mmCIF file of C-alpha atoms in Angstrom:
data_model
loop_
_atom_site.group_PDB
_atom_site.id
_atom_site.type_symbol
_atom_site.label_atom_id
_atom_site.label_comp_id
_atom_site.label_asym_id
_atom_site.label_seq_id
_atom_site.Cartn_x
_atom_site.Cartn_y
_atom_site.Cartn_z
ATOM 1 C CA UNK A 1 -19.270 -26.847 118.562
ATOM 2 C CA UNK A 2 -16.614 -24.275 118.910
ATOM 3 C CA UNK A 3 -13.038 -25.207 118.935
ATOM 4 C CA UNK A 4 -11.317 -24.355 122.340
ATOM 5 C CA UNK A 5 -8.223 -23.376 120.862
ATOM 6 C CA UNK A 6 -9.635 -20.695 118.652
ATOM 7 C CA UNK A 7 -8.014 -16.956 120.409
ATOM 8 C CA UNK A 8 -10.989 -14.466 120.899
ATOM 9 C CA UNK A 9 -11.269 -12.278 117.689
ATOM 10 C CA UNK A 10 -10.655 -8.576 118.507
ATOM 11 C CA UNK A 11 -13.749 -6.413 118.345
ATOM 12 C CA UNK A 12 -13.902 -3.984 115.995
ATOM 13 C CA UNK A 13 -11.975 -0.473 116.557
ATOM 14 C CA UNK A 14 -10.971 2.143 114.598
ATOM 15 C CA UNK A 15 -7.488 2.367 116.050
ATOM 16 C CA UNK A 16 -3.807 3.018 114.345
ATOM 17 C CA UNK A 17 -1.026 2.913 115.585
ATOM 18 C CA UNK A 18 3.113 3.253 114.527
ATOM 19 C CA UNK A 19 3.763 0.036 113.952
ATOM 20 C CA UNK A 20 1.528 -0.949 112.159
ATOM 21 C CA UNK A 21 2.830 -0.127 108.837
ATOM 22 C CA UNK A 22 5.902 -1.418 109.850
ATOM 23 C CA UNK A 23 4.481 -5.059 110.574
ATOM 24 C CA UNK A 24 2.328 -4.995 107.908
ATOM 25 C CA UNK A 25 5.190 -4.446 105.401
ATOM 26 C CA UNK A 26 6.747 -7.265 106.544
ATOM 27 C CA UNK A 27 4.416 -10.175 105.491
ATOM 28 C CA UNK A 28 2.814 -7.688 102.372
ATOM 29 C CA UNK A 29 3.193 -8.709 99.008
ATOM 30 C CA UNK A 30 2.778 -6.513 96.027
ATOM 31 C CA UNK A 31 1.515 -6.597 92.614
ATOM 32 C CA UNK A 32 1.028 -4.046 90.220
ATOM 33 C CA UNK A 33 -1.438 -4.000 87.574
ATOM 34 C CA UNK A 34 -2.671 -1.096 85.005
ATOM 35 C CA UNK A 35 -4.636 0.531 87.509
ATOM 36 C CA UNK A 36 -2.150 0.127 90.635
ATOM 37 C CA UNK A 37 -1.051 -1.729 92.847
ATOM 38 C CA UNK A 38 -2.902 -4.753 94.540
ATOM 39 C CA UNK A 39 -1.522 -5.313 98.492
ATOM 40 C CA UNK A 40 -1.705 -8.522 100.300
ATOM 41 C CA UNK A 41 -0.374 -9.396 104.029
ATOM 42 C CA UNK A 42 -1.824 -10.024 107.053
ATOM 43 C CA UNK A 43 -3.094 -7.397 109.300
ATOM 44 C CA UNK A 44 -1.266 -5.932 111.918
ATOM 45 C CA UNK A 45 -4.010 -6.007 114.876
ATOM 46 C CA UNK A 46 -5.648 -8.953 113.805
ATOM 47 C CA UNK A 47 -3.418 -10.672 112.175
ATOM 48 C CA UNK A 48 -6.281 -11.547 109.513
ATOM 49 C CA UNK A 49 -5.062 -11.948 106.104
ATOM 50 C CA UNK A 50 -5.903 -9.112 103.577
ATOM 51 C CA UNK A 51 -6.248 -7.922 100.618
ATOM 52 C CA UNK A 52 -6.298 -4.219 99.701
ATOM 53 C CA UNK A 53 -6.035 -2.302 96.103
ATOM 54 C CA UNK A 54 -4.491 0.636 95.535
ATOM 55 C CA UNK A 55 -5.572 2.628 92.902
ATOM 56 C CA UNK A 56 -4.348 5.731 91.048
ATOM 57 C CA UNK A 57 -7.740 6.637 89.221
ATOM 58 C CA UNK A 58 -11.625 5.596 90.060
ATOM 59 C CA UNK A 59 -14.541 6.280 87.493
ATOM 60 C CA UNK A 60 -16.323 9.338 88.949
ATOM 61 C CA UNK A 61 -17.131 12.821 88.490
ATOM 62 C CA UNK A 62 -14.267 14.792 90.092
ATOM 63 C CA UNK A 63 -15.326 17.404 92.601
ATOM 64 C CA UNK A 64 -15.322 21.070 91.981
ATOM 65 C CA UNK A 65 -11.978 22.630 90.713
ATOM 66 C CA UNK A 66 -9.750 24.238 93.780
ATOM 67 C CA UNK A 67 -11.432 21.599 96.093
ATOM 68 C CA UNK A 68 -7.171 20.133 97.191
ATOM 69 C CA UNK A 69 -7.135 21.577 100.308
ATOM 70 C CA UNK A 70 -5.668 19.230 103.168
ATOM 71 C CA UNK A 71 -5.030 16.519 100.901
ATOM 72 C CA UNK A 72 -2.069 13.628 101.426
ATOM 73 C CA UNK A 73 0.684 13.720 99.673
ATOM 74 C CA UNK A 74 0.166 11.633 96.214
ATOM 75 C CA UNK A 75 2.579 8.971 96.921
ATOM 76 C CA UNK A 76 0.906 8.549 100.431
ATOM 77 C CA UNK A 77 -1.922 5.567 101.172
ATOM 78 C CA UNK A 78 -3.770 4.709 104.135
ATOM 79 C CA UNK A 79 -4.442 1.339 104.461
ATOM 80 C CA UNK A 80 -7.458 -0.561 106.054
ATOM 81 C CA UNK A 81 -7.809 -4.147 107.487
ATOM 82 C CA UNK A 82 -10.214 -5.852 105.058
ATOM 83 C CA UNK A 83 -9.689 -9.124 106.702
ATOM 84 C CA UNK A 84 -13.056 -11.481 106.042
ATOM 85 C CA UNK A 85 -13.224 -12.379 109.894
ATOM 86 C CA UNK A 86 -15.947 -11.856 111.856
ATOM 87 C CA UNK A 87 -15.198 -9.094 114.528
ATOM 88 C CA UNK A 88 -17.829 -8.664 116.962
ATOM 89 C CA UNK A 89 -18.913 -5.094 117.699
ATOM 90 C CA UNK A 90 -18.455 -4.212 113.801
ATOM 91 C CA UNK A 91 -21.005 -2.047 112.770
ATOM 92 C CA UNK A 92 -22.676 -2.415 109.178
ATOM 93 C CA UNK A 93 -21.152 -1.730 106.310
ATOM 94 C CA UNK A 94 -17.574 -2.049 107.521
ATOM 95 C CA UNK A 95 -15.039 -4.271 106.642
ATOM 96 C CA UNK A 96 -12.194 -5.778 109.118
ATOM 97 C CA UNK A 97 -10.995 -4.973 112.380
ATOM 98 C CA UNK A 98 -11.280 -1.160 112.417
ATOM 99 C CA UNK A 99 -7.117 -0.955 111.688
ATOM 100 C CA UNK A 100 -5.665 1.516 109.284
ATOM 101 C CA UNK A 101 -2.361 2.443 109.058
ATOM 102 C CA UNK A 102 -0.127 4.896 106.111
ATOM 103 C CA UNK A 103 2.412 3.421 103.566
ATOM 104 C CA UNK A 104 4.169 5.408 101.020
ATOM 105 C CA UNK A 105 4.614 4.101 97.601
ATOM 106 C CA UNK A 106 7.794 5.073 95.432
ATOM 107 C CA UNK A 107 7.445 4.296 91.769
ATOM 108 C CA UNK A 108 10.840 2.909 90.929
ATOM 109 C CA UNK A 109 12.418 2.902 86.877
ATOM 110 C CA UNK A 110 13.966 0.093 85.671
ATOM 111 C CA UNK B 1 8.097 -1.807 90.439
ATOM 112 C CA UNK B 2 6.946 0.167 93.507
ATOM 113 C CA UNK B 3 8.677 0.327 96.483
ATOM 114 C CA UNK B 4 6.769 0.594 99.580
ATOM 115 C CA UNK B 5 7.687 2.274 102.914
ATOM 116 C CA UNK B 6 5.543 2.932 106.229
ATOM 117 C CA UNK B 7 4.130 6.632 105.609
ATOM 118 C CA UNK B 8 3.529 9.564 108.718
ATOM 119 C CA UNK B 9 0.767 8.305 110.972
ATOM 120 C CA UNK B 10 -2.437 7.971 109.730
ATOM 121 C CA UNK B 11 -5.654 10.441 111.059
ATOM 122 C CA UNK B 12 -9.140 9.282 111.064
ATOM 123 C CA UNK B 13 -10.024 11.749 107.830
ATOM 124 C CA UNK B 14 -7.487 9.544 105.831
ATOM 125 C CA UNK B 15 -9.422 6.415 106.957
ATOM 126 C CA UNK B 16 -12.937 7.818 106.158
ATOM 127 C CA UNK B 17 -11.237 8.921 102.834
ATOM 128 C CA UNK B 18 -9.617 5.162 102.096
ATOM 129 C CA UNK B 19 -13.034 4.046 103.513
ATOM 130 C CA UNK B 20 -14.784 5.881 100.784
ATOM 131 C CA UNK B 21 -12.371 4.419 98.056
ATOM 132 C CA UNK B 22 -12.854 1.334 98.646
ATOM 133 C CA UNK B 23 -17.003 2.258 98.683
ATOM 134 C CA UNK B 24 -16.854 4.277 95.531
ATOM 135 C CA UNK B 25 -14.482 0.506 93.955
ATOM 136 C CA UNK B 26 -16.911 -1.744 95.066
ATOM 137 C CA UNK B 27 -19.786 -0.435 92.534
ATOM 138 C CA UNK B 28 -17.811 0.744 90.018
ATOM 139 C CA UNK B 29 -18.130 -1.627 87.563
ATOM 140 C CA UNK B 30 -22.297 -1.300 87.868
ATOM 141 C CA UNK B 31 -21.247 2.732 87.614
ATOM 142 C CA UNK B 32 -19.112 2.320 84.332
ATOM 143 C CA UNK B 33 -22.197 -0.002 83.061
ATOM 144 C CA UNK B 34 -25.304 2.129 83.436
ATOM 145 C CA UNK B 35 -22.943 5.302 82.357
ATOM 146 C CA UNK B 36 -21.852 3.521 78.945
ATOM 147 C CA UNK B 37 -25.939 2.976 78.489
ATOM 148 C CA UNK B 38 -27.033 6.385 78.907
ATOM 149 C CA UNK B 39 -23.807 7.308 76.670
ATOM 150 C CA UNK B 40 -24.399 4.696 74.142
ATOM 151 C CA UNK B 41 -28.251 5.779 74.123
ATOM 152 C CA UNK B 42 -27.549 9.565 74.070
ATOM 153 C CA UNK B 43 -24.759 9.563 71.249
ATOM 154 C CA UNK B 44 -27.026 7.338 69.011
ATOM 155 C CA UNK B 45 -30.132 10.077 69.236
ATOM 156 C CA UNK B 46 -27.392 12.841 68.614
ATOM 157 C CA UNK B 47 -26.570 10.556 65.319
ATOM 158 C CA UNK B 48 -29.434 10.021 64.404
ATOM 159 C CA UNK B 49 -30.511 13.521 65.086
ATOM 160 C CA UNK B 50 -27.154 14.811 62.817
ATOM 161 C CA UNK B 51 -27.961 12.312 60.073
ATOM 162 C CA UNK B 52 -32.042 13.962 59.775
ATOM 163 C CA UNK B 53 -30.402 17.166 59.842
ATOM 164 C CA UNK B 54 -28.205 15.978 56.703
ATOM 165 C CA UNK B 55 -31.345 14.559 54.725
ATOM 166 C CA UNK B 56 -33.821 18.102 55.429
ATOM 167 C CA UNK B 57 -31.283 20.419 52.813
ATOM 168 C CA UNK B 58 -28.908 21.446 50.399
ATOM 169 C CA UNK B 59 -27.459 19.089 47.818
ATOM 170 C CA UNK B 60 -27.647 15.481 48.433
ATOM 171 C CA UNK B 61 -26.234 14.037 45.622
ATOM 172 C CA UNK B 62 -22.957 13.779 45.314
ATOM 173 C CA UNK B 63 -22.491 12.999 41.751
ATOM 174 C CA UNK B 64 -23.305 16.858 41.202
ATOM 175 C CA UNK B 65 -19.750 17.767 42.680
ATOM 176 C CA UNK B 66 -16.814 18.186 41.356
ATOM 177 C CA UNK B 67 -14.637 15.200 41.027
ATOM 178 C CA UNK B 68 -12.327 16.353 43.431
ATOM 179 C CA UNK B 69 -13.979 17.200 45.956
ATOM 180 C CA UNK B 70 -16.868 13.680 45.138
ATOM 181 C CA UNK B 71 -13.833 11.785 46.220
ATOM 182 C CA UNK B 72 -13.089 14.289 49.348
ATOM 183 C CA UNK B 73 -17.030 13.155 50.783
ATOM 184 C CA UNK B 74 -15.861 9.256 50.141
ATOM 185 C CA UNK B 75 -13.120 9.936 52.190
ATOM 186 C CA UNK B 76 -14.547 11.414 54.584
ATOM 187 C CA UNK B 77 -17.852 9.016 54.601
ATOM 188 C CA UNK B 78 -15.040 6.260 54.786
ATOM 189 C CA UNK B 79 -12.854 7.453 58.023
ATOM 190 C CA UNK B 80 -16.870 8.310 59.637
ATOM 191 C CA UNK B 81 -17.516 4.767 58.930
ATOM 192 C CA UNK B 82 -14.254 3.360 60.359
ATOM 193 C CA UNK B 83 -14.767 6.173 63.746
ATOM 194 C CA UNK B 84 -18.400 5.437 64.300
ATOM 195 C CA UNK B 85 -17.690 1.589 64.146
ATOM 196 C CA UNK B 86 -15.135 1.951 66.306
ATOM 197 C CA UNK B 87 -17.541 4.013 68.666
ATOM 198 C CA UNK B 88 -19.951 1.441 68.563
ATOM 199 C CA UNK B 89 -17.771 -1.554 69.363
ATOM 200 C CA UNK B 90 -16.677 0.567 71.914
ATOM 201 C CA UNK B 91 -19.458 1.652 73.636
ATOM 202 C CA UNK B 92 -21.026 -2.051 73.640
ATOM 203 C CA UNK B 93 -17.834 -3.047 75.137
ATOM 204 C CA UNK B 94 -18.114 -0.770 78.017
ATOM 205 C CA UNK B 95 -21.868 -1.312 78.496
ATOM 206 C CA UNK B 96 -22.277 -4.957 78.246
ATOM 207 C CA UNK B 97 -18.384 -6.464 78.729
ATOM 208 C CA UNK B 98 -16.929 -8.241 76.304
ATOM 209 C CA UNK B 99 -18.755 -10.455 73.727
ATOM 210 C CA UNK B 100 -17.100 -13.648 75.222
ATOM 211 C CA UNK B 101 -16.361 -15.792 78.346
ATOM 212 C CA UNK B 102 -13.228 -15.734 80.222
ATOM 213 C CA UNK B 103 -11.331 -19.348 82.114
ATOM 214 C CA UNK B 104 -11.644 -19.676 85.589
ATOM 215 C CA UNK B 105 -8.471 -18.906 86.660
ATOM 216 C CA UNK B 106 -8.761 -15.606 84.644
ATOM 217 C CA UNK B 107 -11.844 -14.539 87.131
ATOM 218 C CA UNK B 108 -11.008 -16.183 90.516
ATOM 219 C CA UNK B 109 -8.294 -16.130 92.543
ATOM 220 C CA UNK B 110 -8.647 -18.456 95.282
ATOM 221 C CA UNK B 111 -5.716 -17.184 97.233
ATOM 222 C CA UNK B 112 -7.502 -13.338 97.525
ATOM 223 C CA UNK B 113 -9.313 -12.977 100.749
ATOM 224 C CA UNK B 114 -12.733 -11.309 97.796
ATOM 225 C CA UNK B 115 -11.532 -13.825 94.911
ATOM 226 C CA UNK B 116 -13.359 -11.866 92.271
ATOM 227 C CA UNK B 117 -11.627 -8.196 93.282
ATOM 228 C CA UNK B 118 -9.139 -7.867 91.109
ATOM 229 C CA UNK B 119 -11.057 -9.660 87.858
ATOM 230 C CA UNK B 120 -13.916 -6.701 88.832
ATOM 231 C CA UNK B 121 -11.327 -3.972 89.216
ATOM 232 C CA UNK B 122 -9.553 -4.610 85.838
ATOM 233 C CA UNK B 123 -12.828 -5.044 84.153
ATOM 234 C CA UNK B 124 -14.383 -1.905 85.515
ATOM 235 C CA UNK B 125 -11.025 -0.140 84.441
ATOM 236 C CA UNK B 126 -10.920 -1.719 81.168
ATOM 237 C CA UNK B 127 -15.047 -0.495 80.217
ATOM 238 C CA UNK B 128 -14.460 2.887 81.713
ATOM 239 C CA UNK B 129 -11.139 3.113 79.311
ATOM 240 C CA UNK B 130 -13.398 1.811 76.363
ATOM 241 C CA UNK B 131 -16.391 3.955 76.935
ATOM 242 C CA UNK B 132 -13.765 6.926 76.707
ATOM 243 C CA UNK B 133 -12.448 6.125 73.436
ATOM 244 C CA UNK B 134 -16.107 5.288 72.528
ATOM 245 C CA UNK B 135 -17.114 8.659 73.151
ATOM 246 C CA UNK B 136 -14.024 10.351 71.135
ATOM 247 C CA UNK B 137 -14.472 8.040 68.022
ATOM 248 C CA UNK B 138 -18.207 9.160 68.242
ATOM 249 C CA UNK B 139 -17.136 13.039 67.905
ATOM 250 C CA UNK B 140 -14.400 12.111 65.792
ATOM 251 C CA UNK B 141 -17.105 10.411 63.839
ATOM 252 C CA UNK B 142 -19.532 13.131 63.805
ATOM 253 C CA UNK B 143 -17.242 15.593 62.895
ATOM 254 C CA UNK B 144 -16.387 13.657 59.700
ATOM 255 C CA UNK B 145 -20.056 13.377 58.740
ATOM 256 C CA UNK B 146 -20.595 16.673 59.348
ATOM 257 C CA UNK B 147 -17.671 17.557 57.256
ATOM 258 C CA UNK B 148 -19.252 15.156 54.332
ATOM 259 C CA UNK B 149 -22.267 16.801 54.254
ATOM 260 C CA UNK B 150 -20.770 20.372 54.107
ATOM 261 C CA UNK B 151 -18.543 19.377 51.389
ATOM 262 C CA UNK B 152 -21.613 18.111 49.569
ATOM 263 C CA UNK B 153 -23.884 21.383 50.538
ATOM 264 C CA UNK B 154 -21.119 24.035 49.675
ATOM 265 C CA UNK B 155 -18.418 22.281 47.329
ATOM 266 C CA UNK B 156 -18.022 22.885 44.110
ATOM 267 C CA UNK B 157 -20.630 22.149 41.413
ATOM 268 C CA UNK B 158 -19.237 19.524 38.427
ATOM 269 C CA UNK B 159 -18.584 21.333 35.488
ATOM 270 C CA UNK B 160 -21.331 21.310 32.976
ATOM 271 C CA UNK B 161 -20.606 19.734 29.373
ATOM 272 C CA UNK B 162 -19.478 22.668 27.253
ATOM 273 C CA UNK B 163 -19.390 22.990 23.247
ATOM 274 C CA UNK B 164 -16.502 24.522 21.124
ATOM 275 C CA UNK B 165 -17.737 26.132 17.735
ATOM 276 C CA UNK B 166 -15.404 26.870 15.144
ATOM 277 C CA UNK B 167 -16.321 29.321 12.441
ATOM 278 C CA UNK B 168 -15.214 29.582 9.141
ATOM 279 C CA UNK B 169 -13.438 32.358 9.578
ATOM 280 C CA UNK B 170 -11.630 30.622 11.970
ATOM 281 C CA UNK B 171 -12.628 31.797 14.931
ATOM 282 C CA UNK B 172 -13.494 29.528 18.386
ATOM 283 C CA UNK B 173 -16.388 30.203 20.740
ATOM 284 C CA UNK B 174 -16.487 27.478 23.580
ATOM 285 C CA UNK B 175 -18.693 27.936 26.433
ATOM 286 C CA UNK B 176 -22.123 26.075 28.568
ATOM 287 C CA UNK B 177 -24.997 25.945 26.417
ATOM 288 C CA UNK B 178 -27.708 28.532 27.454
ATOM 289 C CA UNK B 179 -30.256 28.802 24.318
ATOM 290 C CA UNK B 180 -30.642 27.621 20.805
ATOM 291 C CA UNK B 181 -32.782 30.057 18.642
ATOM 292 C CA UNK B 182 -33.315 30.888 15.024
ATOM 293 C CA UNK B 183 -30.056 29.239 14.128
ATOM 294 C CA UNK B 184 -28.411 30.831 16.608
ATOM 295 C CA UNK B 185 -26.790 29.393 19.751
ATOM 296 C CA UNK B 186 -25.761 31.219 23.120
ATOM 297 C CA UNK B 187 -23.189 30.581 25.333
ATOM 298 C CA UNK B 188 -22.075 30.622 28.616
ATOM 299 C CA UNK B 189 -18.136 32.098 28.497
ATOM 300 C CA UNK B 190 -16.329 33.544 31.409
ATOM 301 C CA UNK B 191 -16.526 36.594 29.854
ATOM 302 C CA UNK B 192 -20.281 36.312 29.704
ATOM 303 C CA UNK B 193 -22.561 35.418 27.274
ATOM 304 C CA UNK B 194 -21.996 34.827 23.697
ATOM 305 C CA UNK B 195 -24.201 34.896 20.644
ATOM 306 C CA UNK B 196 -22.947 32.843 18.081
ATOM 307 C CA UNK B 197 -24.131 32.182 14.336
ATOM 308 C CA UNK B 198 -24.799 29.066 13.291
ATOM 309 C CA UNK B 199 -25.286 29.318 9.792
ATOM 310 C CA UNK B 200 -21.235 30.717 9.667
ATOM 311 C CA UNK B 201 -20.310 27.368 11.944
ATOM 312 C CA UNK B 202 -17.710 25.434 10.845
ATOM 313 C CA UNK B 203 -17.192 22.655 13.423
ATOM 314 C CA UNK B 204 -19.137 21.838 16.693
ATOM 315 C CA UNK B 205 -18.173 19.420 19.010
ATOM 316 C CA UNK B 206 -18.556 19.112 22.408
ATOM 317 C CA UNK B 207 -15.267 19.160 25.206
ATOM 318 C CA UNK B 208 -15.014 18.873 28.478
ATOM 319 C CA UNK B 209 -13.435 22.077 28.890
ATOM 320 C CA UNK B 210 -13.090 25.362 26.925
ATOM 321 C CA UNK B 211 -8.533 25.351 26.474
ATOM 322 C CA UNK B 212 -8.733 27.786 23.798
ATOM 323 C CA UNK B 213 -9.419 31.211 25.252
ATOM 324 C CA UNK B 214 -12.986 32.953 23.674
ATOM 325 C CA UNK B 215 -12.256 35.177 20.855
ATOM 326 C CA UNK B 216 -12.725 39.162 21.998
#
């Protein structure tokens, strides 16, 4: 039986939006590890919680040399909702609620 | 540390571009695995390949070389020991994981939303760093064997045992042996060969090399 409290989930949508950085930065937390930096907060159109890794290198062939064009800046990530919950309309092989949003990471020395 | 800021807005390419990250992190670890295979199965024909080559020619042994240059193929056959074990360790590592089980708490983390992601991240990172190495300490290895057998092929020969003959006039002849005829014996000087008398011989003994300089 379904509880009648539960809010609708959203359906999925690929959909961004200004804020959303901006709210997810304020319930992230962050950890870095040898090969980045793991995120984890809640996300900002679902409110979901999340976890997403950020990483600075990934085993694979690289593509042909001169192939940069159009690329972001190196210190810029875009973010996806990975939340676990079930959004109807999601279509296979996706993960979350369709959100994505772009942080920028500063490497700070101590 | 890493501070963290909101960035310019995002555009759909970024998405299908984080999208395909997060793809290309899911399998990685089964990626790094089958690669360190084929590696680990390739390098090990290419050795054994290198050590056939070794065995078809040129001087094997290398108690015909010069002492010098005996002790430069132990070296060598040493530091390709140390490399190619390395390799090996190396390449297991990154093709099977580590020879060992890790606790709980090392592998899960209840309070991630995929409680195994990070445990599979920094293991995939860890075998993909290994199989590097791996691969270097197999050329480094290589290129040591290789070196050992070229020493061996091409270094120089071990100096035969050489006689000194003193004469009663008092002159020395010291050289290789090359023939012994009719009571008379020829030898191998750097100035060529030398017939010498053996019926005028004073002394005979053998050294291990000629320090008095061949009469002219």
């Amino acid at each position: 039986m379904s509880d009648p409290t539960a809010q609708p989930s959203l359906p999925f949508d690929e959909v961004t939006d200004g804020a959303y950085a901006q709210t997810f930065l304020a319930t992230h937390t962050a950890a870095e590890n040898r090969r980045g930096v793991d995120l984890r907060g809640r996300c900002p159109r679902c409110g979901d919680p999340m976890d997403f890794p950020i990483v600075t290198e990934i085993f694979q062939s690289t593509v042909a040399p001169g192939h940069s064009a159009d690329r972001n800046s190196p210190d810029e990530k875009t973010v996806l909702c990975t939340c676990q919950a079930d959004h109807p309309d999601k279509p296979a092989g996706e993960k979350g609620c369709g959100a994505y949003w772009n942080i920028r990471l500063t490497r700070r020395r101590t | 540390m890493v501070d963290i800021a909101p960035g310019s807005p995002a555009q759909p390419s970024q998405r299908r571009a984080a999208k395909a990250t997060l793809e290309l992190l899911a399998d990685e670890l089964p990626r790094v695995r089958t690669s360190a295979l084929a590696w680990r199965n390739g390098l090990g024909a290419l050795l054994a390949g290198l050590i056939g080559f070794g065995l078809v020619k040129g001087r094997s042994d290398v108690t015909q070389l010069a002492p010098d240059a005996a002790v430069g193929v132990g070296v060598l056959l040493i530091l390709a020991l140390l490399a190619g074990s390395g390799a090996a360790v190396l390449l297991m590592r990154a093709a099977h994981g580590r020879p060992r089980s890790s606790t709980v708490e090392d592998v899960i983390d209840p309070s991630a939303q995929d409680p195994t992601l990070a445990a599979r991240l920094a293991e995939a990172g860890a075998s993909a760093q290994s199989l590097r190495w791996g691969v270097r300490l197999f050329f480094v290895c290589a290129a040591l064997l290789c070196g050992a057998v070229a020493v061996t092929w091409y270094g120089p020969e071990k100096d035969k045992p050489r006689i000194e003959v003193r004469l009663a006039t008092g002159t020395v002849y010291c050289g290789e042996v090359v023939s012994t005829a009719a009571g008379k014996l020829t030898l191998k000087t750097p100035q060529g060969q030398t017939v010498v008398d053996l019926t005028q011989a004073d002394g005979l003994r053998a050294v291990d090399s000629c320090s008095t300089a061949p009469p002219p």
